[in-house]
mmCIF file of C-alpha atoms in Angstrom:
data_model
loop_
_atom_site.group_PDB
_atom_site.id
_atom_site.type_symbol
_atom_site.label_atom_id
_atom_site.label_comp_id
_atom_site.label_asym_id
_atom_site.label_seq_id
_atom_site.Cartn_x
_atom_site.Cartn_y
_atom_site.Cartn_z
ATOM 1 C CA MET A 1 0.000 0.000 0.000
ATOM 2 C CA THR A 2 1.352 3.437 -0.906
ATOM 3 C CA ILE A 3 0.063 6.639 0.675
ATOM 4 C CA PRO A 4 -0.810 8.849 -2.321
ATOM 5 C CA PHE A 5 0.190 12.493 -2.468
ATOM 6 C CA ASP A 6 -2.944 13.678 -4.267
ATOM 7 C CA LYS A 7 -5.891 12.898 -2.022
ATOM 8 C CA ASN A 8 -8.359 14.045 -4.677
ATOM 9 C CA THR A 9 -7.336 11.465 -7.272
ATOM 10 C CA GLN A 10 -6.010 8.539 -5.245
ATOM 11 C CA ARG A 11 -7.230 7.417 -1.843
ATOM 12 C CA ILE A 12 -7.034 4.330 0.320
ATOM 13 C CA ALA A 13 -10.115 2.474 -0.858
ATOM 14 C CA ALA A 14 -10.435 0.345 2.297
ATOM 15 C CA ILE A 15 -10.851 3.453 4.452
ATOM 16 C CA ASP A 16 -13.440 4.898 2.074
ATOM 17 C CA TRP A 17 -15.270 1.568 1.934
ATOM 18 C CA LEU A 18 -15.422 1.396 5.715
ATOM 19 C CA ARG A 19 -16.590 4.988 5.949
ATOM 20 C CA GLY A 20 -19.246 4.255 3.322
ATOM 21 C CA ILE A 21 -20.490 1.221 5.261
ATOM 22 C CA VAL A 22 -20.731 3.408 8.340
ATOM 23 C CA MET A 23 -22.784 6.024 6.489
ATOM 24 C CA ILE A 24 -25.226 3.357 5.258
ATOM 25 C CA LEU A 25 -25.686 2.017 8.797
ATOM 26 C CA MET A 26 -26.125 5.554 10.087
ATOM 27 C CA ALA A 27 -28.853 6.172 7.499
ATOM 28 C CA LEU A 28 -30.604 3.047 8.772
ATOM 29 C CA ASP A 29 -30.453 4.284 12.356
ATOM 30 C CA HIS A 30 -31.830 7.705 11.491
ATOM 31 C CA ALA A 31 -34.541 6.248 9.263
ATOM 32 C CA SER A 32 -35.495 4.133 12.268
ATOM 33 C CA TRP A 33 -35.584 7.303 14.371
ATOM 34 C CA TYR A 34 -38.042 8.913 11.947
ATOM 35 C CA PHE A 35 -40.177 5.952 10.884
ATOM 36 C CA ASN A 36 -39.813 3.007 13.291
ATOM 37 C CA THR A 37 -42.596 2.933 15.884
ATOM 38 C CA ASN A 38 -40.750 0.578 18.233
ATOM 39 C CA ARG A 39 -37.222 1.932 17.869
ATOM 40 C CA ILE A 40 -34.960 1.168 20.814
ATOM 41 C CA PHE A 41 -32.991 4.042 22.325
ATOM 42 C CA ALA A 42 -31.653 2.792 25.643
ATOM 43 C CA ASP A 43 -27.879 2.998 25.230
ATOM 44 C CA SER A 44 -27.216 4.812 28.502
ATOM 45 C CA ILE A 45 -27.974 4.454 32.183
ATOM 46 C CA LEU A 46 -29.933 7.690 31.704
ATOM 47 C CA LEU A 47 -32.236 6.044 29.142
ATOM 48 C CA TYR A 48 -32.510 2.424 30.235
ATOM 49 C CA GLU A 49 -35.154 1.111 32.628
ATOM 50 C CA PRO A 50 -33.784 -1.923 34.525
ATOM 51 C CA GLY A 51 -35.571 -5.134 33.659
ATOM 52 C CA LEU A 52 -36.703 -3.914 30.236
ATOM 53 C CA GLN A 53 -36.832 -6.688 27.628
ATOM 54 C CA PHE A 54 -35.800 -5.930 24.040
ATOM 55 C CA PRO A 55 -37.206 -7.589 20.907
ATOM 56 C CA ALA A 56 -34.227 -9.127 19.133
ATOM 57 C CA ASP A 57 -34.912 -7.580 15.708
ATOM 58 C CA GLN A 58 -35.254 -4.085 17.161
ATOM 59 C CA PHE A 59 -32.238 -4.474 19.437
ATOM 60 C CA PHE A 60 -29.867 -5.703 16.747
ATOM 61 C CA THR A 61 -31.049 -3.065 14.265
ATOM 62 C CA ARG A 62 -29.992 -0.459 16.799
ATOM 63 C CA TRP A 63 -26.882 -2.365 17.894
ATOM 64 C CA ILE A 64 -25.315 -2.721 14.441
ATOM 65 C CA THR A 65 -25.302 1.076 14.168
ATOM 66 C CA HIS A 66 -23.256 1.451 17.357
ATOM 67 C CA ILE A 67 -20.124 1.041 15.274
ATOM 68 C CA CYS A 68 -20.824 4.252 13.338
ATOM 69 C CA ALA A 69 -19.630 7.035 15.658
ATOM 70 C CA PRO A 70 -16.393 5.439 16.946
ATOM 71 C CA THR A 71 -15.451 4.243 13.460
ATOM 72 C CA PHE A 72 -16.120 7.602 11.833
ATOM 73 C CA ILE A 73 -14.140 9.440 14.517
ATOM 74 C CA PHE A 74 -11.268 6.926 14.397
ATOM 75 C CA LEU A 75 -11.115 7.260 10.609
ATOM 76 C CA ALA A 76 -11.121 11.050 10.986
ATOM 77 C CA GLY A 77 -7.956 10.685 13.055
ATOM 78 C CA ILE A 78 -6.372 8.541 10.317
ATOM 79 C CA SER A 79 -7.385 11.109 7.694
ATOM 80 C CA ILE A 80 -5.778 13.940 9.667
ATOM 81 C CA ALA A 81 -2.479 12.036 9.830
ATOM 82 C CA ILE A 82 -2.465 11.099 6.136
ATOM 83 C CA SER A 83 -3.700 14.487 4.902
ATOM 84 C CA ASN A 84 -1.067 16.357 6.907
ATOM 85 C CA PHE A 85 1.629 14.009 5.601
ATOM 86 C CA GLN A 86 0.527 14.515 2.004
ATOM 87 C CA GLN A 87 0.460 18.277 2.357
ATOM 88 C CA ARG A 88 3.923 18.378 3.888
ATOM 89 C CA GLN A 89 5.184 16.258 0.980
ATOM 90 C CA GLN A 90 3.813 18.946 -1.324
ATOM 91 C CA GLY A 91 5.737 21.653 0.527
ATOM 92 C CA ILE A 92 2.801 23.181 2.385
ATOM 93 C CA SER A 93 3.865 24.779 5.660
ATOM 94 C CA ASN A 94 2.762 23.516 9.067
ATOM 95 C CA ALA A 95 1.102 26.861 9.766
ATOM 96 C CA VAL A 96 -1.154 26.505 6.722
ATOM 97 C CA ILE A 97 -1.922 22.856 7.563
ATOM 98 C CA ASP A 98 -2.822 23.756 11.153
ATOM 99 C CA ARG A 99 -5.008 26.666 10.068
ATOM 100 C CA GLU A 100 -6.900 24.459 7.619
ATOM 101 C CA LEU A 101 -7.526 21.801 10.284
ATOM 102 C CA LEU A 102 -8.605 24.437 12.812
ATOM 103 C CA PHE A 103 -11.062 26.023 10.372
ATOM 104 C CA ARG A 104 -12.434 22.657 9.309
ATOM 105 C CA GLY A 105 -12.968 21.594 12.912
ATOM 106 C CA ALA A 106 -14.686 24.868 13.776
ATOM 107 C CA PHE A 107 -16.917 24.585 10.707
ATOM 108 C CA ILE A 108 -17.988 21.041 11.595
ATOM 109 C CA ALA A 109 -18.652 21.914 15.256
ATOM 110 C CA LEU A 110 -20.707 24.940 14.239
ATOM 111 C CA ILE A 111 -23.010 22.774 12.130
ATOM 112 C CA ASP A 112 -24.231 21.228 15.385
ATOM 113 C CA LEU A 113 -24.058 24.386 17.487
ATOM 114 C CA GLY A 114 -25.695 26.488 14.790
ATOM 115 C CA LEU A 115 -27.769 24.602 12.235
ATOM 116 C CA PHE A 116 -28.932 21.581 14.233
ATOM 117 C CA SER A 117 -29.405 23.615 17.407
ATOM 118 C CA LEU A 118 -31.612 26.031 15.472
ATOM 119 C CA VAL A 119 -33.690 23.182 14.053
ATOM 120 C CA SER A 120 -33.966 21.532 17.483
ATOM 121 C CA GLY A 121 -34.990 24.741 19.220
ATOM 122 C CA LYS A 122 -32.236 24.380 21.841
ATOM 123 C CA PRO A 123 -28.453 23.987 21.965
ATOM 124 C CA ILE A 124 -27.526 20.443 20.995
ATOM 125 C CA PHE A 125 -24.107 18.845 21.207
ATOM 126 C CA GLN A 126 -24.071 15.826 18.920
ATOM 127 C CA VAL A 127 -21.454 13.900 16.992
ATOM 128 C CA LEU A 128 -20.405 16.818 14.764
ATOM 129 C CA TYR A 129 -19.680 18.879 17.874
ATOM 130 C CA ALA A 130 -17.444 16.098 19.228
ATOM 131 C CA ILE A 131 -15.693 15.666 15.867
ATOM 132 C CA GLY A 132 -15.188 19.387 15.320
ATOM 133 C CA ILE A 133 -13.856 20.118 18.808
ATOM 134 C CA SER A 134 -11.583 17.080 18.606
ATOM 135 C CA MET A 135 -10.196 18.249 15.248
ATOM 136 C CA MET A 136 -9.462 21.678 16.674
ATOM 137 C CA LEU A 137 -7.652 20.136 19.644
ATOM 138 C CA MET A 138 -5.706 17.848 17.310
ATOM 139 C CA VAL A 139 -3.950 20.927 15.908
ATOM 140 C CA TYR A 140 -2.049 21.081 19.191
ATOM 141 C CA LEU A 141 -2.175 17.498 20.459
ATOM 142 C CA GLN A 142 -0.466 16.021 17.398
ATOM 143 C CA ARG A 143 2.622 17.971 18.419
ATOM 144 C CA LEU A 144 2.937 15.710 21.452
ATOM 145 C CA GLY A 145 4.303 12.934 19.265
ATOM 146 C CA ILE A 146 3.045 9.420 18.701
ATOM 147 C CA ARG A 147 3.891 7.933 22.100
ATOM 148 C CA MET A 148 2.419 10.759 24.181
ATOM 149 C CA ALA A 149 -0.667 10.938 21.955
ATOM 150 C CA PHE A 150 -1.199 7.195 22.422
ATOM 151 C CA PHE A 151 -0.976 7.398 26.211
ATOM 152 C CA LEU A 152 -3.294 10.417 26.304
ATOM 153 C CA ALA A 153 -5.808 8.516 24.170
ATOM 154 C CA LEU A 154 -5.695 5.582 26.582
ATOM 155 C CA LEU A 155 -6.088 7.924 29.537
ATOM 156 C CA LEU A 156 -9.196 9.516 28.036
ATOM 157 C CA ILE A 157 -10.778 6.203 27.022
ATOM 158 C CA VAL A 158 -9.900 4.166 30.116
ATOM 159 C CA GLY A 159 -10.028 6.908 32.739
ATOM 160 C CA SER A 160 -13.272 8.712 31.843
ATOM 161 C CA GLU A 161 -15.376 6.469 34.069
ATOM 162 C CA LEU A 162 -13.071 7.030 37.029
ATOM 163 C CA LEU A 163 -13.570 10.775 36.682
ATOM 164 C CA LEU A 164 -17.322 10.425 36.252
ATOM 165 C CA MET A 165 -17.606 8.222 39.345
ATOM 166 C CA GLU A 166 -16.273 11.182 41.323
ATOM 167 C CA LEU A 167 -18.135 14.014 39.576
ATOM 168 C CA TRP A 168 -21.314 12.528 38.108
ATOM 169 C CA GLN A 169 -24.423 10.983 39.562
ATOM 170 C CA PRO A 170 -26.589 9.582 36.725
ATOM 171 C CA GLY A 171 -29.847 11.501 36.743
ATOM 172 C CA GLY A 172 -28.419 14.247 38.943
ATOM 173 C CA LYS A 173 -27.600 17.816 38.085
ATOM 174 C CA VAL A 174 -24.668 18.179 35.688
ATOM 175 C CA PRO A 175 -22.659 21.401 35.414
ATOM 176 C CA PHE A 176 -22.386 22.693 31.871
ATOM 177 C CA TRP A 177 -18.617 22.312 31.719
ATOM 178 C CA LEU A 178 -18.925 18.618 32.569
ATOM 179 C CA ALA A 179 -21.752 18.108 30.062
ATOM 180 C CA ILE A 180 -19.696 19.330 27.119
ATOM 181 C CA THR A 181 -16.577 17.434 28.178
ATOM 182 C CA PHE A 182 -17.506 14.086 29.772
ATOM 183 C CA ALA A 183 -21.107 13.566 30.983
ATOM 184 C CA PRO A 184 -24.203 13.425 28.736
ATOM 185 C CA VAL A 185 -27.293 15.522 29.427
ATOM 186 C CA PHE A 186 -30.805 14.957 28.079
ATOM 187 C CA GLY A 187 -32.417 18.195 29.210
ATOM 188 C CA GLU A 188 -35.126 20.632 28.204
ATOM 189 C CA THR A 189 -32.739 23.579 27.898
ATOM 190 C CA TYR A 190 -29.947 21.745 26.061
ATOM 191 C CA THR A 191 -28.831 18.247 25.065
ATOM 192 C CA ALA A 192 -25.276 16.899 25.175
ATOM 193 C CA LEU A 193 -25.246 13.473 23.540
ATOM 194 C CA TYR A 194 -21.557 13.485 22.674
ATOM 195 C CA PRO A 195 -19.357 15.082 25.335
ATOM 196 C CA ALA A 196 -16.161 15.826 23.472
ATOM 197 C CA LEU A 197 -13.266 14.358 25.431
ATOM 198 C CA PRO A 198 -14.005 10.590 25.393
ATOM 199 C CA TRP A 199 -14.408 10.856 21.607
ATOM 200 C CA LEU A 200 -11.192 12.866 21.373
ATOM 201 C CA GLY A 201 -9.438 9.790 22.768
ATOM 202 C CA ILE A 202 -10.750 7.727 19.842
ATOM 203 C CA MET A 203 -9.626 10.350 17.314
ATOM 204 C CA LEU A 204 -6.171 10.369 18.899
ATOM 205 C CA LEU A 205 -6.001 6.589 18.511
ATOM 206 C CA GLY A 206 -6.918 6.983 14.851
ATOM 207 C CA TRP A 207 -4.185 9.580 14.406
ATOM 208 C CA VAL A 208 -1.622 7.248 16.012
ATOM 209 C CA PHE A 209 -2.684 4.428 13.683
ATOM 210 C CA GLY A 210 -2.471 6.831 10.741
ATOM 211 C CA GLN A 211 1.158 7.523 11.637
ATOM 212 C CA ARG A 212 1.808 3.774 11.747
ATOM 213 C CA LEU A 213 0.114 3.400 8.362
ATOM 214 C CA ILE A 214 2.378 6.065 6.865
ATOM 215 C CA ALA A 215 5.503 4.459 8.318
ATOM 216 C CA ALA A 216 4.555 1.016 6.949
ATOM 217 C CA GLN A 217 3.157 2.074 3.599
ATOM 218 C CA SER A 218 5.331 -0.450 1.742
ATOM 219 C CA ASP A 219 4.272 -3.326 4.023
ATOM 220 C CA SER A 220 0.488 -3.580 3.903
ATOM 221 C CA TRP A 221 0.520 -7.106 5.327
ATOM 222 C CA ALA A 222 2.212 -5.877 8.511
ATOM 223 C CA VAL A 223 -0.535 -3.290 8.930
ATOM 224 C CA ASN A 224 -3.146 -5.943 8.228
ATOM 225 C CA ARG A 225 -1.732 -8.319 10.832
ATOM 226 C CA MET A 226 -1.499 -5.496 13.365
ATOM 227 C CA LEU A 227 -5.157 -4.582 12.823
ATOM 228 C CA MET A 228 -6.276 -8.189 13.192
ATOM 229 C CA THR A 229 -4.221 -8.666 16.345
ATOM 230 C CA ILE A 230 -5.439 -5.448 17.934
ATOM 231 C CA GLY A 231 -9.032 -6.175 16.929
ATOM 232 C CA TRP A 232 -9.132 -9.617 18.538
ATOM 233 C CA PHE A 233 -7.243 -8.340 21.597
ATOM 234 C CA MET A 234 -9.870 -5.612 22.072
ATOM 235 C CA LEU A 235 -12.712 -8.117 21.751
ATOM 236 C CA ILE A 236 -11.105 -10.375 24.353
ATOM 237 C CA LEU A 237 -10.726 -7.393 26.699
ATOM 238 C CA PHE A 238 -14.380 -6.539 26.080
ATOM 239 C CA VAL A 239 -15.437 -10.034 27.155
ATOM 240 C CA VAL A 240 -13.316 -9.769 30.319
ATOM 241 C CA ILE A 241 -14.571 -6.314 31.304
ATOM 242 C CA ARG A 242 -18.188 -7.081 30.469
ATOM 243 C CA GLY A 243 -17.985 -10.392 32.287
ATOM 244 C CA LEU A 244 -16.497 -8.857 35.432
ATOM 245 C CA ASP A 245 -19.426 -6.400 35.294
ATOM 246 C CA GLY A 246 -17.626 -3.696 37.226
ATOM 247 C CA TYR A 247 -15.451 -0.801 36.171
ATOM 248 C CA GLY A 248 -15.606 -0.117 32.445
ATOM 249 C CA ASN A 249 -19.352 -0.669 32.040
ATOM 250 C CA MET A 250 -20.396 2.919 32.862
ATOM 251 C CA PHE A 251 -23.114 1.783 35.309
ATOM 252 C CA MET A 252 -24.757 -0.442 32.634
ATOM 253 C CA HIS A 253 -24.507 -3.772 34.437
ATOM 254 C CA LEU A 254 -25.478 -7.229 33.225
ATOM 255 C CA GLU A 255 -28.990 -8.348 34.118
ATOM 256 C CA GLY A 256 -28.660 -11.816 32.679
ATOM 257 C CA ASN A 257 -26.433 -13.982 30.563
ATOM 258 C CA THR A 258 -28.115 -13.502 27.189
ATOM 259 C CA LEU A 259 -26.320 -12.186 24.115
ATOM 260 C CA ILE A 260 -28.502 -9.079 24.159
ATOM 261 C CA GLN A 261 -27.519 -8.310 27.741
ATOM 262 C CA TRP A 262 -23.848 -8.753 26.926
ATOM 263 C CA LEU A 263 -24.098 -6.406 23.962
ATOM 264 C CA HIS A 264 -26.264 -3.819 25.733
ATOM 265 C CA VAL A 265 -23.518 -1.378 26.660
ATOM 266 C CA SER A 266 -23.326 2.354 27.299
ATOM 267 C CA LYS A 267 -22.818 4.659 24.322
ATOM 268 C CA TYR A 268 -23.853 7.859 26.150
ATOM 269 C CA PRO A 269 -21.208 8.321 27.478
ATOM 270 C CA PRO A 270 -19.045 5.672 25.768
ATOM 271 C CA SER A 271 -18.012 3.039 28.284
ATOM 272 C CA LEU A 272 -14.722 1.211 28.023
ATOM 273 C CA ALA A 273 -16.684 -1.949 27.170
ATOM 274 C CA TYR A 274 -18.487 -0.148 24.329
ATOM 275 C CA THR A 275 -15.279 1.338 22.945
ATOM 276 C CA LEU A 276 -13.404 -1.973 23.038
ATOM 277 C CA LEU A 277 -16.261 -3.804 21.342
ATOM 278 C CA GLU A 278 -16.795 -1.305 18.546
ATOM 279 C CA LEU A 279 -13.154 -0.503 17.833
ATOM 280 C CA GLY A 280 -12.321 -4.211 17.973
ATOM 281 C CA LEU A 281 -14.952 -5.008 15.367
ATOM 282 C CA MET A 282 -13.884 -1.995 13.314
ATOM 283 C CA ALA A 283 -10.223 -3.091 13.308
ATOM 284 C CA ILE A 284 -11.115 -6.563 12.033
ATOM 285 C CA VAL A 285 -13.407 -5.188 9.313
ATOM 286 C CA LEU A 286 -10.782 -2.651 8.229
ATOM 287 C CA ALA A 287 -8.164 -5.411 8.043
ATOM 288 C CA LEU A 288 -10.448 -7.480 5.818
ATOM 289 C CA LEU A 289 -11.164 -4.492 3.585
ATOM 290 C CA MET A 290 -7.455 -3.711 3.249
ATOM 291 C CA ARG A 291 -6.845 -7.307 2.262
ATOM 292 C CA LEU A 292 -9.622 -7.018 -0.309
ATOM 293 C CA GLU A 293 -8.107 -3.817 -1.661
ATOM 294 C CA SER A 294 -4.701 -5.475 -2.037
ATOM 295 C CA ILE A 295 -6.060 -8.333 -4.152
ATOM 296 C CA LYS A 296 -8.727 -6.470 -6.089
ATOM 297 C CA LYS A 297 -7.349 -5.637 -9.543
ATOM 298 C CA ALA A 298 -9.791 -2.879 -10.390
ATOM 299 C CA ILE A 299 -11.656 -0.794 -7.843
ATOM 300 C CA ASN A 300 -14.925 0.577 -9.147
ATOM 301 C CA PRO A 301 -14.675 4.325 -8.420
ATOM 302 C CA ASN A 302 -18.441 4.715 -8.674
ATOM 303 C CA SER A 303 -19.573 1.917 -6.382
ATOM 304 C CA PRO A 304 -22.178 3.269 -3.941
ATOM 305 C CA VAL A 305 -20.185 2.333 -0.825
ATOM 306 C CA LEU A 306 -17.088 4.121 -2.155
ATOM 307 C CA VAL A 307 -19.054 7.198 -3.235
ATOM 308 C CA PHE A 308 -20.773 7.493 0.141
ATOM 309 C CA GLY A 309 -17.442 7.050 1.905
ATOM 310 C CA GLN A 310 -15.811 9.809 -0.137
ATOM 311 C CA THR A 311 -18.663 12.270 0.534
ATOM 312 C CA ALA A 312 -19.344 11.397 4.167
ATOM 313 C CA LEU A 313 -20.079 14.810 5.692
ATOM 314 C CA PHE A 314 -22.142 15.875 2.695
ATOM 315 C CA PHE A 315 -24.012 12.563 2.939
ATOM 316 C CA TYR A 316 -24.630 13.208 6.646
ATOM 317 C CA LEU A 317 -26.290 16.556 5.989
ATOM 318 C CA ALA A 318 -28.111 15.477 2.822
ATOM 319 C CA HIS A 319 -29.632 12.327 4.298
ATOM 320 C CA PHE A 320 -31.455 14.391 6.924
ATOM 321 C CA CYS A 321 -32.939 16.520 4.137
ATOM 322 C CA VAL A 322 -34.132 13.400 2.316
ATOM 323 C CA LEU A 323 -35.610 11.896 5.493
ATOM 324 C CA LEU A 324 -37.474 15.120 6.220
ATOM 325 C CA ALA A 325 -38.771 15.209 2.638
ATOM 326 C CA LEU A 326 -40.045 11.630 2.991
ATOM 327 C CA LYS A 327 -41.652 12.197 6.369
ATOM 328 C CA PRO A 328 -45.001 13.473 4.978
ATOM 329 C CA LEU A 329 -45.184 10.432 2.690
ATOM 330 C CA PHE A 330 -44.833 7.693 5.295
ATOM 331 C CA GLU A 331 -46.405 7.046 8.669
ATOM 332 C CA ARG A 332 -44.336 5.637 11.502
ATOM 333 C CA GLY A 333 -44.644 1.891 11.283
ATOM 334 C CA SER A 334 -42.852 -1.420 11.164
ATOM 335 C CA LEU A 335 -39.151 -2.230 11.191
ATOM 336 C CA GLU A 336 -39.510 -3.750 7.728
ATOM 337 C CA GLN A 337 -40.777 -0.418 6.421
ATOM 338 C CA THR A 338 -37.740 1.259 7.985
ATOM 339 C CA TYR A 339 -35.392 -0.918 5.969
ATOM 340 C CA TRP A 340 -37.262 -0.150 2.727
ATOM 341 C CA ILE A 341 -37.173 3.580 3.462
ATOM 342 C CA THR A 342 -33.435 3.342 4.151
ATOM 343 C CA LEU A 343 -32.941 1.733 0.747
ATOM 344 C CA LEU A 344 -34.986 4.518 -0.862
ATOM 345 C CA VAL A 345 -32.867 7.164 0.888
ATOM 346 C CA LEU A 346 -29.672 5.542 -0.407
ATOM 347 C CA ILE A 347 -31.035 5.339 -3.951
ATOM 348 C CA ILE A 348 -31.939 9.035 -3.868
ATOM 349 C CA LEU A 349 -28.602 10.079 -2.377
ATOM 350 C CA TYR A 350 -26.323 8.094 -4.679
ATOM 351 C CA PRO A 351 -26.514 10.342 -7.788
ATOM 352 C CA ILE A 352 -26.520 13.460 -5.618
ATOM 353 C CA CYS A 353 -23.340 12.360 -3.841
ATOM 354 C CA ARG A 354 -21.682 11.497 -7.151
ATOM 355 C CA ILE A 355 -22.411 14.980 -8.483
ATOM 356 C CA TYR A 356 -21.140 16.580 -5.297
ATOM 357 C CA ARG A 357 -17.958 14.481 -5.387
ATOM 358 C CA SER A 358 -17.263 15.586 -8.951
ATOM 359 C CA LEU A 359 -17.708 19.243 -8.017
ATOM 360 C CA LYS A 360 -15.531 18.884 -4.936
ATOM 361 C CA TYR A 361 -12.690 17.327 -6.926
ATOM 362 C CA ARG A 362 -13.078 19.864 -9.721
ATOM 363 C CA TYR A 363 -12.796 22.788 -7.305
ATOM 364 C CA PRO A 364 -10.501 21.489 -4.536
ATOM 365 C CA GLN A 365 -9.851 24.922 -3.013
ATOM 366 C CA SER A 366 -13.495 25.976 -2.826
ATOM 367 C CA LEU A 367 -15.645 25.900 0.306
ATOM 368 C CA LEU A 368 -16.803 22.468 -0.806
ATOM 369 C CA ARG A 369 -13.613 21.026 0.693
ATOM 370 C CA PHE A 370 -15.082 21.500 4.175
ATOM 371 C CA LEU A 371 -17.897 19.004 3.474
#
C-alpha cells in the first residue's frame, strides 16, 4: 500500500469503503428514528429502565449502528495524519496545515451548534460537535508525538469512568462544563449526547494508527496483521470487562447472561466496554477491507459504498434533508418499512453524492472542501 500524495485522485479504498459502510448504517439508524414505531434508544444508564426486555430484531437493528460514531471518529484521526503528511510532501507549511484543520474543525462543530441547534430549538451537542472540537484540539495534540498521543488517548478512554464516578451521579444535576466534556445531558434547555473528550481519545487513537500506516506504507501485510491482532485483543478485553461487570461498564450492568444483555452497553457516554467492542470489530473489518483492496485488480470508483465514503459529511447533511422530505409520505410503522425507506434514501442520495464528489474534486480549493 502506498500513501498517495494527491488525495483528490487517489485514496485508500479500504478506508473509504469502511466509511461508506458506516454512512449506510447511520442512514438506517436515522430512518429508524423517523419511521420506526418501536425503535430502541436505551444505550445509557440515563435512558434504560432496569428489567426492560428488548425484541431481538429491534435491538440488533440499533446495535449494528453502534459502530458508526467510533469508526467515523477513528477514521477522521487517520485522515488527519495522512492528509497532513501529504500536504507536507507537497511543501505546504505547518502553519497553513494547522489553520486548515482548525477552520475545518470549527466549521464542523458549528453545524451542530448552529444549524442543528436552530432546528432543534435548543443547543444540541451531537457527533459533529465532538468531531469538530476534537479536530481543533488535534492541531495542538499532534505535536505531542506518537507515544504521548497514544498514552493520552488511553487515559481519556480508560479513565473517563473514574472521573465520572467522582463528579457525576446519573440523573443528577450536571454542570455545563462537565456536560460538554464528559457527561451526557438529556435536558429541556440543552442536550449533550456526545461530550467531546471521550471521543477525542478515539480520534487520537486513529491519528496514532495513521502515523503507523504512513511508516509502513510499503508493508500492507504488517498493517493488516497489526489490525487483526489489535481487533481480537480488544474483543477479548471486552469479554473480560463485560464479564467482570464492574469498572468499564459505565453503570450499565449485566442483568442476565443472554447475548442481548452482553451487547447492551453504554454509548452515552461511551463506556470502556463499548469502545473496546466497537473498535475491535472496526479493526477486524478494516483489516479485511485492506486485504480485499490489495487483491482487487480494479476498484470501481463509482460503487455506492465508495461514493458514500468519499462524501461522508455531505451525505450526513443530505440524508437528513431526504428523510425530512419523505416524512409526509410515510407514517411511523414497522421495522420492515424502515429498511425499505433506508434503501430509498440511499437510492436518492447516490446520484446526488456522485455529483457533489465531482464538483468537490473539480474545485478542490473551494468551500466544498469542508464538506
